[in-house]
PDB file of C-alpha atoms in Angstrom:
ATOM      1  CA  MET O   1     -91.689  58.643 -41.029  1.00 58.00           C
ATOM      2  CA  SER O   2     -95.016  58.292 -42.824  1.00 64.00           C
ATOM      3  CA  THR O   3     -97.301  55.301 -42.315  1.00 61.00           C
ATOM      4  CA  GLY O   4     -96.617  54.184 -45.885  1.00 55.00           C
ATOM      5  CA  MET O   5     -92.871  54.156 -45.316  1.00 57.00           C
ATOM      6  CA  ILE O   6     -93.285  52.195 -42.083  1.00 55.00           C
ATOM      7  CA  VAL O   7     -95.419  49.570 -43.841  1.00 46.00           C
ATOM      8  CA  LEU O   8     -92.904  49.348 -46.705  1.00 51.00           C
ATOM      9  CA  THR O   9     -90.006  48.953 -44.264  1.00 58.00           C
ATOM     10  CA  VAL O  10     -91.825  46.154 -42.424  1.00 48.00           C
ATOM     11  CA  ILE O  11     -92.599  44.360 -45.692  1.00 55.00           C
ATOM     12  CA  VAL O  12     -88.969  44.553 -46.825  1.00 46.00           C
ATOM     13  CA  ALA O  13     -87.779  43.233 -43.458  1.00 51.00           C
ATOM     14  CA  VAL O  14     -90.209  40.311 -43.616  1.00 42.00           C
ATOM     15  CA  VAL O  15     -89.048  39.416 -47.138  1.00 43.00           C
ATOM     16  CA  ILE O  16     -85.391  39.490 -46.074  1.00 49.00           C
ATOM     17  CA  ILE O  17     -86.052  37.302 -43.025  1.00 47.00           C
ATOM     18  CA  ALA O  18     -88.105  34.848 -45.070  1.00 45.00           C
ATOM     19  CA  ALA O  19     -85.374  34.577 -47.694  1.00 45.00           C
ATOM     20  CA  ALA O  20     -82.731  33.909 -45.046  1.00 42.00           C
ATOM     21  CA  ALA O  21     -84.860  31.288 -43.323  1.00 41.00           C
ATOM     22  CA  SER O  22     -85.961  29.545 -46.527  1.00 41.00           C
ATOM     23  CA  PRO O  23     -83.057  27.030 -46.770  1.00 42.00           C
ATOM     24  CA  VAL O  24     -83.575  26.020 -43.151  1.00 39.00           C
ATOM     25  CA  LEU O  25     -87.300  25.638 -43.601  1.00 39.00           C
ATOM     26  CA  ARG O  26     -86.783  23.563 -46.722  1.00 43.00           C
ATOM     27  CA  GLY O  27     -84.342  21.340 -44.887  1.00 43.00           C
ATOM     28  CA  ARG O  28     -86.659  20.786 -41.970  1.00 46.00           C
ATOM     29  CA  GLY O  29     -89.785  20.684 -44.100  1.00 43.00           C
ATOM     30  CA  ARG O  30     -89.335  18.595 -47.197  1.00 47.00           C
ATOM     31  CA  HIS O  31     -86.366  16.598 -45.890  1.00 48.00           C
ATOM     32  CA  GLY O  32     -85.926  17.490 -42.251  1.00 54.00           C
ATOM     33  CA  GLY O  33     -87.240  16.638 -38.823  1.00 76.00           C
ATOM     34  CA  SER O  34     -89.819  13.890 -38.776  1.00 82.00           C
ATOM     35  CA  GLY O  35     -89.476  13.409 -42.553  1.00 92.00           C
ATOM     36  CA  LEU O  36     -85.820  12.525 -42.220  1.00 94.00           C
ATOM     37  CA  ARG O  37     -86.506  10.283 -39.259  1.00 93.00           C
ATOM     38  CA  ARG O  38     -89.134   8.369 -41.232  1.00 93.00           C
ATOM     39  CA  ARG O  39     -86.943   8.073 -44.300  1.00 93.00           C
ATOM     40  CA  PHE O  40     -83.735   6.992 -42.594  1.00 95.00           C
ATOM     41  CA  GLY O  41     -85.101   5.061 -39.615  1.00 93.00           C
ATOM     42  CA  PRO O  42     -82.232   3.680 -37.506  1.00 93.00           C
ATOM     43  CA  GLU O  43     -79.703   5.457 -39.724  1.00 94.00           C
ATOM     44  CA  TYR O  44     -81.137   8.763 -38.459  1.00 96.00           C
ATOM     45  CA  ASP O  45     -80.263   7.876 -34.865  1.00 95.00           C
ATOM     46  CA  ARG O  46     -76.816   6.593 -35.856  1.00 94.00           C
ATOM     47  CA  THR O  47     -76.062   9.837 -37.676  1.00 95.00           C
ATOM     48  CA  VAL O  48     -77.160  11.900 -34.680  1.00 96.00           C
ATOM     49  CA  ALA O  49     -74.866   9.781 -32.497  1.00 95.00           C
ATOM     50  CA  LEU O  50     -71.980  10.292 -34.931  1.00 94.00           C
ATOM     51  CA  HIS O  51     -72.542  14.032 -34.517  1.00 96.00           C
ATOM     52  CA  ASP O  52     -72.383  13.680 -30.717  1.00 95.00           C
ATOM     53  CA  GLY O  53     -76.095  14.310 -30.332  1.00 94.00           C
ATOM     54  CA  ASP O  54     -76.179  17.439 -32.513  1.00 96.00           C
ATOM     55  CA  THR O  55     -79.526  16.889 -34.228  1.00 95.00           C
ATOM     56  CA  GLU O  56     -79.260  19.926 -36.491  1.00 96.00           C
ATOM     57  CA  ALA O  57     -75.862  18.879 -37.816  1.00 96.00           C
ATOM     58  CA  ALA O  58     -77.087  15.324 -38.371  1.00 96.00           C
ATOM     59  CA  GLU O  59     -80.181  16.527 -40.217  1.00 96.00           C
ATOM     60  CA  ARG O  60     -78.087  18.788 -42.432  1.00 96.00           C
ATOM     61  CA  GLU O  61     -75.939  15.809 -43.397  1.00 96.00           C
ATOM     62  CA  LEU O  62     -78.938  13.569 -44.073  1.00 97.00           C
ATOM     63  CA  ALA O  63     -80.720  16.285 -46.064  1.00 96.00           C
ATOM     64  CA  GLU O  64     -77.576  16.713 -48.171  1.00 97.00           C
ATOM     65  CA  ARG O  65     -77.544  12.974 -48.848  1.00 96.00           C
ATOM     66  CA  VAL O  66     -81.125  13.173 -50.109  1.00 96.00           C
ATOM     67  CA  GLU O  67     -80.333  16.213 -52.256  1.00 96.00           C
ATOM     68  CA  ARG O  68     -77.348  14.448 -53.870  1.00 95.00           C
ATOM     69  CA  HIS O  69     -78.731  10.950 -54.245  1.00 96.00           C
ATOM     70  CA  GLY O  70     -82.510  11.039 -53.902  1.00 94.00           C
ATOM     71  CA  GLY O  71     -82.992  11.051 -57.662  1.00 94.00           C
ATOM     72  CA  LEU O  72     -80.804   7.986 -58.262  1.00 94.00           C
ATOM     73  CA  ARG O  73     -82.580   5.209 -60.152  1.00 94.00           C
ATOM     74  CA  GLU O  74     -81.257   1.720 -59.521  1.00 94.00           C
ATOM     75  CA  ARG O  75     -80.289  -0.374 -62.524  1.00 94.00           C
ATOM     76  CA  PRO O  76     -81.767  -3.880 -62.479  1.00 94.00           C
ATOM     77  CA  LEU O  77     -79.614  -6.994 -62.362  1.00 95.00           C
ATOM     78  CA  ASP O  78     -80.245  -9.656 -64.959  1.00 94.00           C
ATOM     79  CA  GLN O  79     -80.440 -13.313 -63.989  1.00 94.00           C
ATOM     80  CA  ALA O  80     -76.819 -13.964 -64.905  1.00 96.00           C
ATOM     81  CA  GLY O  81     -75.723 -11.071 -62.726  1.00 95.00           C
ATOM     82  CA  ARG O  82     -77.726 -12.308 -59.756  1.00 96.00           C
ATOM     83  CA  GLU O  83     -76.284 -15.795 -60.114  1.00 96.00           C
ATOM     84  CA  HIS O  84     -72.764 -14.378 -60.336  1.00 97.00           C
ATOM     85  CA  TYR O  85     -73.119 -12.366 -57.135  1.00 98.00           C
ATOM     86  CA  ALA O  86     -74.920 -15.190 -55.349  1.00 97.00           C
ATOM     87  CA  ALA O  87     -71.992 -17.492 -56.132  1.00 98.00           C
ATOM     88  CA  ARG O  88     -69.591 -14.914 -54.716  1.00 97.00           C
ATOM     89  CA  TRP O  89     -71.641 -14.657 -51.522  1.00 97.00           C
ATOM     90  CA  THR O  90     -71.597 -18.452 -51.183  1.00 97.00           C
ATOM     91  CA  ALA O  91     -67.806 -18.301 -51.430  1.00 96.00           C
ATOM     92  CA  VAL O  92     -67.750 -15.678 -48.655  1.00 96.00           C
ATOM     93  CA  GLN O  93     -69.665 -18.013 -46.363  1.00 94.00           C
ATOM     94  CA  GLU O  94     -67.401 -20.928 -47.190  1.00 95.00           C
ATOM     95  CA  HIS O  95     -64.240 -18.920 -46.590  1.00 94.00           C
ATOM     96  CA  PHE O  96     -65.434 -17.628 -43.229  1.00 94.00           C
ATOM     97  CA  VAL O  97     -64.848 -20.947 -41.475  1.00 91.00           C
ATOM     98  CA  GLU O  98     -61.196 -21.146 -42.470  1.00 91.00           C
ATOM     99  CA  SER O  99     -60.355 -17.471 -42.877  1.00 91.00           C
ATOM    100  CA  PRO O 100     -62.775 -14.977 -41.282  1.00 91.00           C
ATOM    101  CA  ARG O 101     -60.686 -11.958 -42.211  1.00 90.00           C
ATOM    102  CA  GLN O 102     -60.527 -12.965 -45.858  1.00 92.00           C
ATOM    103  CA  ALA O 103     -64.288 -13.539 -45.881  1.00 94.00           C
ATOM    104  CA  VAL O 104     -64.988 -10.094 -44.417  1.00 94.00           C
ATOM    105  CA  ALA O 105     -62.721  -8.430 -46.980  1.00 94.00           C
ATOM    106  CA  GLU O 106     -64.482 -10.351 -49.760  1.00 96.00           C
ATOM    107  CA  ALA O 107     -67.907  -9.327 -48.433  1.00 97.00           C
ATOM    108  CA  ASP O 108     -66.842  -5.683 -48.298  1.00 97.00           C
ATOM    109  CA  GLN O 109     -65.683  -5.796 -51.927  1.00 97.00           C
ATOM    110  CA  LEU O 110     -68.772  -7.750 -52.973  1.00 98.00           C
ATOM    111  CA  LEU O 111     -71.151  -5.133 -51.560  1.00 97.00           C
ATOM    112  CA  ALA O 112     -69.184  -2.387 -53.291  1.00 97.00           C
ATOM    113  CA  ASP O 113     -69.351  -4.260 -56.611  1.00 97.00           C
ATOM    114  CA  VAL O 114     -73.066  -5.071 -56.385  1.00 97.00           C
ATOM    115  CA  ALA O 115     -73.905  -1.489 -55.456  1.00 97.00           C
ATOM    116  CA  ALA O 116     -71.890  -0.172 -58.422  1.00 97.00           C
ATOM    117  CA  ALA O 117     -73.660  -2.627 -60.722  1.00 97.00           C
ATOM    118  CA  ARG O 118     -77.006  -1.288 -59.484  1.00 97.00           C
ATOM    119  CA  GLY O 119     -76.005   2.254 -60.427  1.00 96.00           C
ATOM    120  CA  TYR O 120     -74.521   3.615 -57.201  1.00 97.00           C
ATOM    121  CA  PRO O 121     -71.215   5.521 -57.114  1.00 95.00           C
ATOM    122  CA  ASP O 122     -68.138   3.377 -57.635  1.00 91.00           C
ATOM    123  CA  GLY O 123     -66.957   1.408 -54.616  1.00 83.00           C
ATOM    124  CA  GLY O 124     -63.615   3.181 -54.733  1.00 88.00           C
ATOM    125  CA  ARG O 125     -65.493   6.169 -53.312  1.00 92.00           C
ATOM    126  CA  TYR O 126     -66.813   4.378 -50.252  1.00 95.00           C
ATOM    127  CA  GLU O 127     -68.171   7.442 -48.424  1.00 95.00           C
ATOM    128  CA  GLU O 128     -70.119   8.615 -51.458  1.00 96.00           C
ATOM    129  CA  GLN O 129     -71.384   5.131 -52.234  1.00 97.00           C
ATOM    130  CA  PHE O 130     -72.443   4.616 -48.634  1.00 97.00           C
ATOM    131  CA  ALA O 131     -74.273   7.957 -48.555  1.00 97.00           C
ATOM    132  CA  ALA O 132     -76.222   7.036 -51.695  1.00 97.00           C
ATOM    133  CA  LEU O 133     -77.079   3.587 -50.359  1.00 97.00           C
ATOM    134  CA  SER O 134     -78.282   5.097 -47.091  1.00 97.00           C
ATOM    135  CA  VAL O 135     -80.892   7.130 -48.971  1.00 97.00           C
ATOM    136  CA  HIS O 136     -82.393   4.084 -50.686  1.00 96.00           C
ATOM    137  CA  HIS O 137     -81.579   1.221 -48.283  1.00 96.00           C
ATOM    138  CA  ALA O 138     -81.551   2.953 -44.906  1.00 95.00           C
ATOM    139  CA  ASP O 139     -82.814  -0.070 -42.965  1.00 93.00           C
ATOM    140  CA  HIS O 140     -79.853  -2.262 -43.906  1.00 94.00           C
ATOM    141  CA  VAL O 141     -77.032   0.089 -44.863  1.00 95.00           C
ATOM    142  CA  ASP O 142     -75.417  -0.216 -41.435  1.00 94.00           C
ATOM    143  CA  GLY O 143     -74.386  -3.735 -42.430  1.00 93.00           C
ATOM    144  CA  TYR O 144     -72.126  -2.206 -45.076  1.00 95.00           C
ATOM    145  CA  ARG O 145     -70.702   0.249 -42.553  1.00 95.00           C
ATOM    146  CA  GLN O 146     -69.880  -2.580 -40.142  1.00 93.00           C
ATOM    147  CA  VAL O 147     -68.330  -4.918 -42.665  1.00 95.00           C
ATOM    148  CA  HIS O 148     -66.267  -2.099 -44.205  1.00 95.00           C
ATOM    149  CA  ARG O 149     -64.986  -1.008 -40.797  1.00 93.00           C
ATOM    150  CA  VAL O 150     -64.098  -4.550 -39.747  1.00 91.00           C
ATOM    151  CA  ALA O 151     -62.456  -5.255 -43.117  1.00 91.00           C
ATOM    152  CA  ARG O 152     -60.278  -2.158 -42.774  1.00 88.00           C
ATOM    153  CA  ALA O 153     -59.413  -3.105 -39.190  1.00 84.00           C
ATOM    154  CA  GLY O 154     -58.500  -6.613 -40.314  1.00 70.00           C
ATOM    155  CA  ALA O 155     -56.259  -5.189 -43.029  1.00 67.00           C
ATOM    156  CA  ARG O 156     -54.390  -3.279 -40.331  1.00 67.00           C
ATOM    157  CA  ASP O 157     -54.147  -6.398 -38.148  1.00 58.00           C
ATOM    158  CA  ALA O 158     -56.185  -4.620 -35.472  1.00 47.00           C
ATOM    159  CA  LEU O 159     -58.177  -7.764 -34.653  1.00 47.00           C
ATOM    160  CA  THR O 160     -55.747 -10.073 -32.919  1.00 50.00           C
ATOM    161  CA  GLU O 161     -57.871 -12.154 -30.541  1.00 48.00           C
ATOM    162  CA  ALA O 162     -59.662 -15.017 -32.280  1.00 46.00           C
ATOM    163  CA  GLY O 163     -62.635 -14.980 -29.879  1.00 43.00           C
ATOM    164  CA  SER O 164     -63.839 -11.376 -29.874  1.00 49.00           C
ATOM    165  CA  GLY O 165     -62.466 -10.675 -33.349  1.00 83.00           C
ATOM    166  CA  THR O 166     -64.274 -13.592 -34.956  1.00 86.00           C
ATOM    167  CA  GLU O 167     -67.573 -12.733 -33.289  1.00 88.00           C
ATOM    168  CA  GLU O 168     -67.321  -9.138 -34.464  1.00 89.00           C
ATOM    169  CA  MET O 169     -66.638 -10.333 -37.991  1.00 90.00           C
ATOM    170  CA  ARG O 170     -69.545 -12.772 -37.796  1.00 92.00           C
ATOM    171  CA  THR O 171     -71.905  -9.982 -36.712  1.00 92.00           C
ATOM    172  CA  ALA O 172     -70.658  -7.742 -39.515  1.00 92.00           C
ATOM    173  CA  LEU O 173     -71.304 -10.411 -42.136  1.00 94.00           C
ATOM    174  CA  VAL O 174     -74.822 -11.099 -40.866  1.00 93.00           C
ATOM    175  CA  GLY O 175     -75.587  -7.382 -41.231  1.00 92.00           C
ATOM    176  CA  ALA O 176     -73.966  -7.297 -44.662  1.00 95.00           C
ATOM    177  CA  ARG O 177     -76.186 -10.146 -45.855  1.00 95.00           C
ATOM    178  CA  ALA O 178     -79.304  -8.028 -45.311  1.00 94.00           C
ATOM    179  CA  LEU O 179     -78.031  -5.296 -47.634  1.00 96.00           C
ATOM    180  CA  PHE O 180     -76.762  -7.862 -50.128  1.00 97.00           C
ATOM    181  CA  ASP O 181     -80.240  -9.378 -50.358  1.00 96.00           C
ATOM    182  CA  ASP O 182     -81.790  -5.931 -50.801  1.00 94.00           C
ATOM    183  CA  LEU O 183     -79.460  -5.178 -53.696  1.00 96.00           C
ATOM    184  CA  THR O 184     -79.828  -8.519 -55.455  1.00 95.00           C
ATOM    185  CA  HIS O 185     -83.611  -8.803 -55.073  1.00 85.00           C
ATOM    186  CA  PRO O 186     -85.292  -5.804 -56.709  1.00 62.00           C
ATOM    187  CA  SER O 187     -88.325  -4.262 -55.034  1.00 55.00           C
ATOM    188  CA  GLY O 188     -91.449  -6.352 -55.344  1.00 42.00           C
ATOM    189  CA  GLU O 189     -89.664  -9.673 -55.795  1.00 50.00           C
ATOM    190  CA  PRO O 190     -89.248 -12.420 -53.184  1.00 41.00           C
ATOM    191  CA  GLY O 191     -86.411 -11.609 -50.838  1.00 47.00           C
ATOM    192  CA  SER O 192     -86.637  -7.836 -51.262  1.00 44.00           C
ATOM    193  CA  GLY O 193     -86.305  -5.953 -48.016  1.00 43.00           C
ATOM    194  CA  SER O 194     -85.575  -9.059 -45.959  1.00 43.00           C
ATOM    195  CA  HIS O 195     -82.850 -11.632 -45.703  1.00 45.00           C
ATOM    196  CA  THR O 196     -82.467 -15.293 -45.051  1.00 46.00           C
ATOM    197  CA  PRO O 197     -80.647 -16.011 -41.776  1.00 47.00           C
ATOM    198  CA  TRP O 198     -77.081 -16.994 -42.461  1.00 50.00           C
ATOM    199  CA  ALA O 199     -76.373 -20.469 -41.172  1.00 48.00           C
ATOM    200  CA  PHE O 200     -72.756 -21.568 -41.019  1.00 49.00           C
ATOM    201  CA  ASN O 201     -70.452 -23.636 -38.909  1.00 46.00           C
ATOM    202  CA  ARG O 202     -69.726 -21.707 -35.719  1.00 47.00           C
ATOM    203  CA  SER O 203     -67.265 -24.253 -34.360  1.00 44.00           C
ATOM    204  CA  HIS O 204     -63.592 -23.345 -34.230  1.00 42.00           C
ATOM    205  CA  PRO O 205     -63.264 -20.844 -37.066  1.00 47.00           C
ATOM    206  CA  LYS O 206     -59.678 -19.945 -37.788  1.00 49.00           C
ATOM    207  CA  GLU O 207     -58.217 -16.477 -38.118  1.00 46.00           C
ATOM    208  CA  GLY O 208     -57.106 -15.791 -41.660  1.00 42.00           C
TER     209      GLY O 208
END
């Protein structure tokens, strides 16, 4: 084989290898590795854990979330909308004392409705809505995961002991409040990215 043919063969092989590796490099470059860790924060570690420690599988999932939802632009809420959702959150807090399960279910629905109003996928598609929220509200999206899980468990009557069940529901609602505040306070306004601690009567809540 002539030197020219050898050089041509090597060049073709390099091009083929580069083309095959390109999707992986894009995933670990623009979206992957340290970039994904920075973007998703604690959600990165949770996703790795959900994949039983398989970092590559977790990063593929997170990169896919960014590809699908990274270009989403949130719709603003007007003042009337904010007041409407704030009143619903106040009702959630009030209902928790007498009926924790009802309050958790209401909070789950409220987050789904607020997210849809801001331009996220409809709450009827929880997995898709959650994935989109995780791209733009990674620091607080776990609150939605918790409250949704506990609400579904409550619907199946899986929480039967008032002590541990109520505390789990309380924790879920505290986490949900952080995401609620993020969604109802647009970036740059007071309350954005943080939440006011939820104070409520801890004494003798009843199971609803």
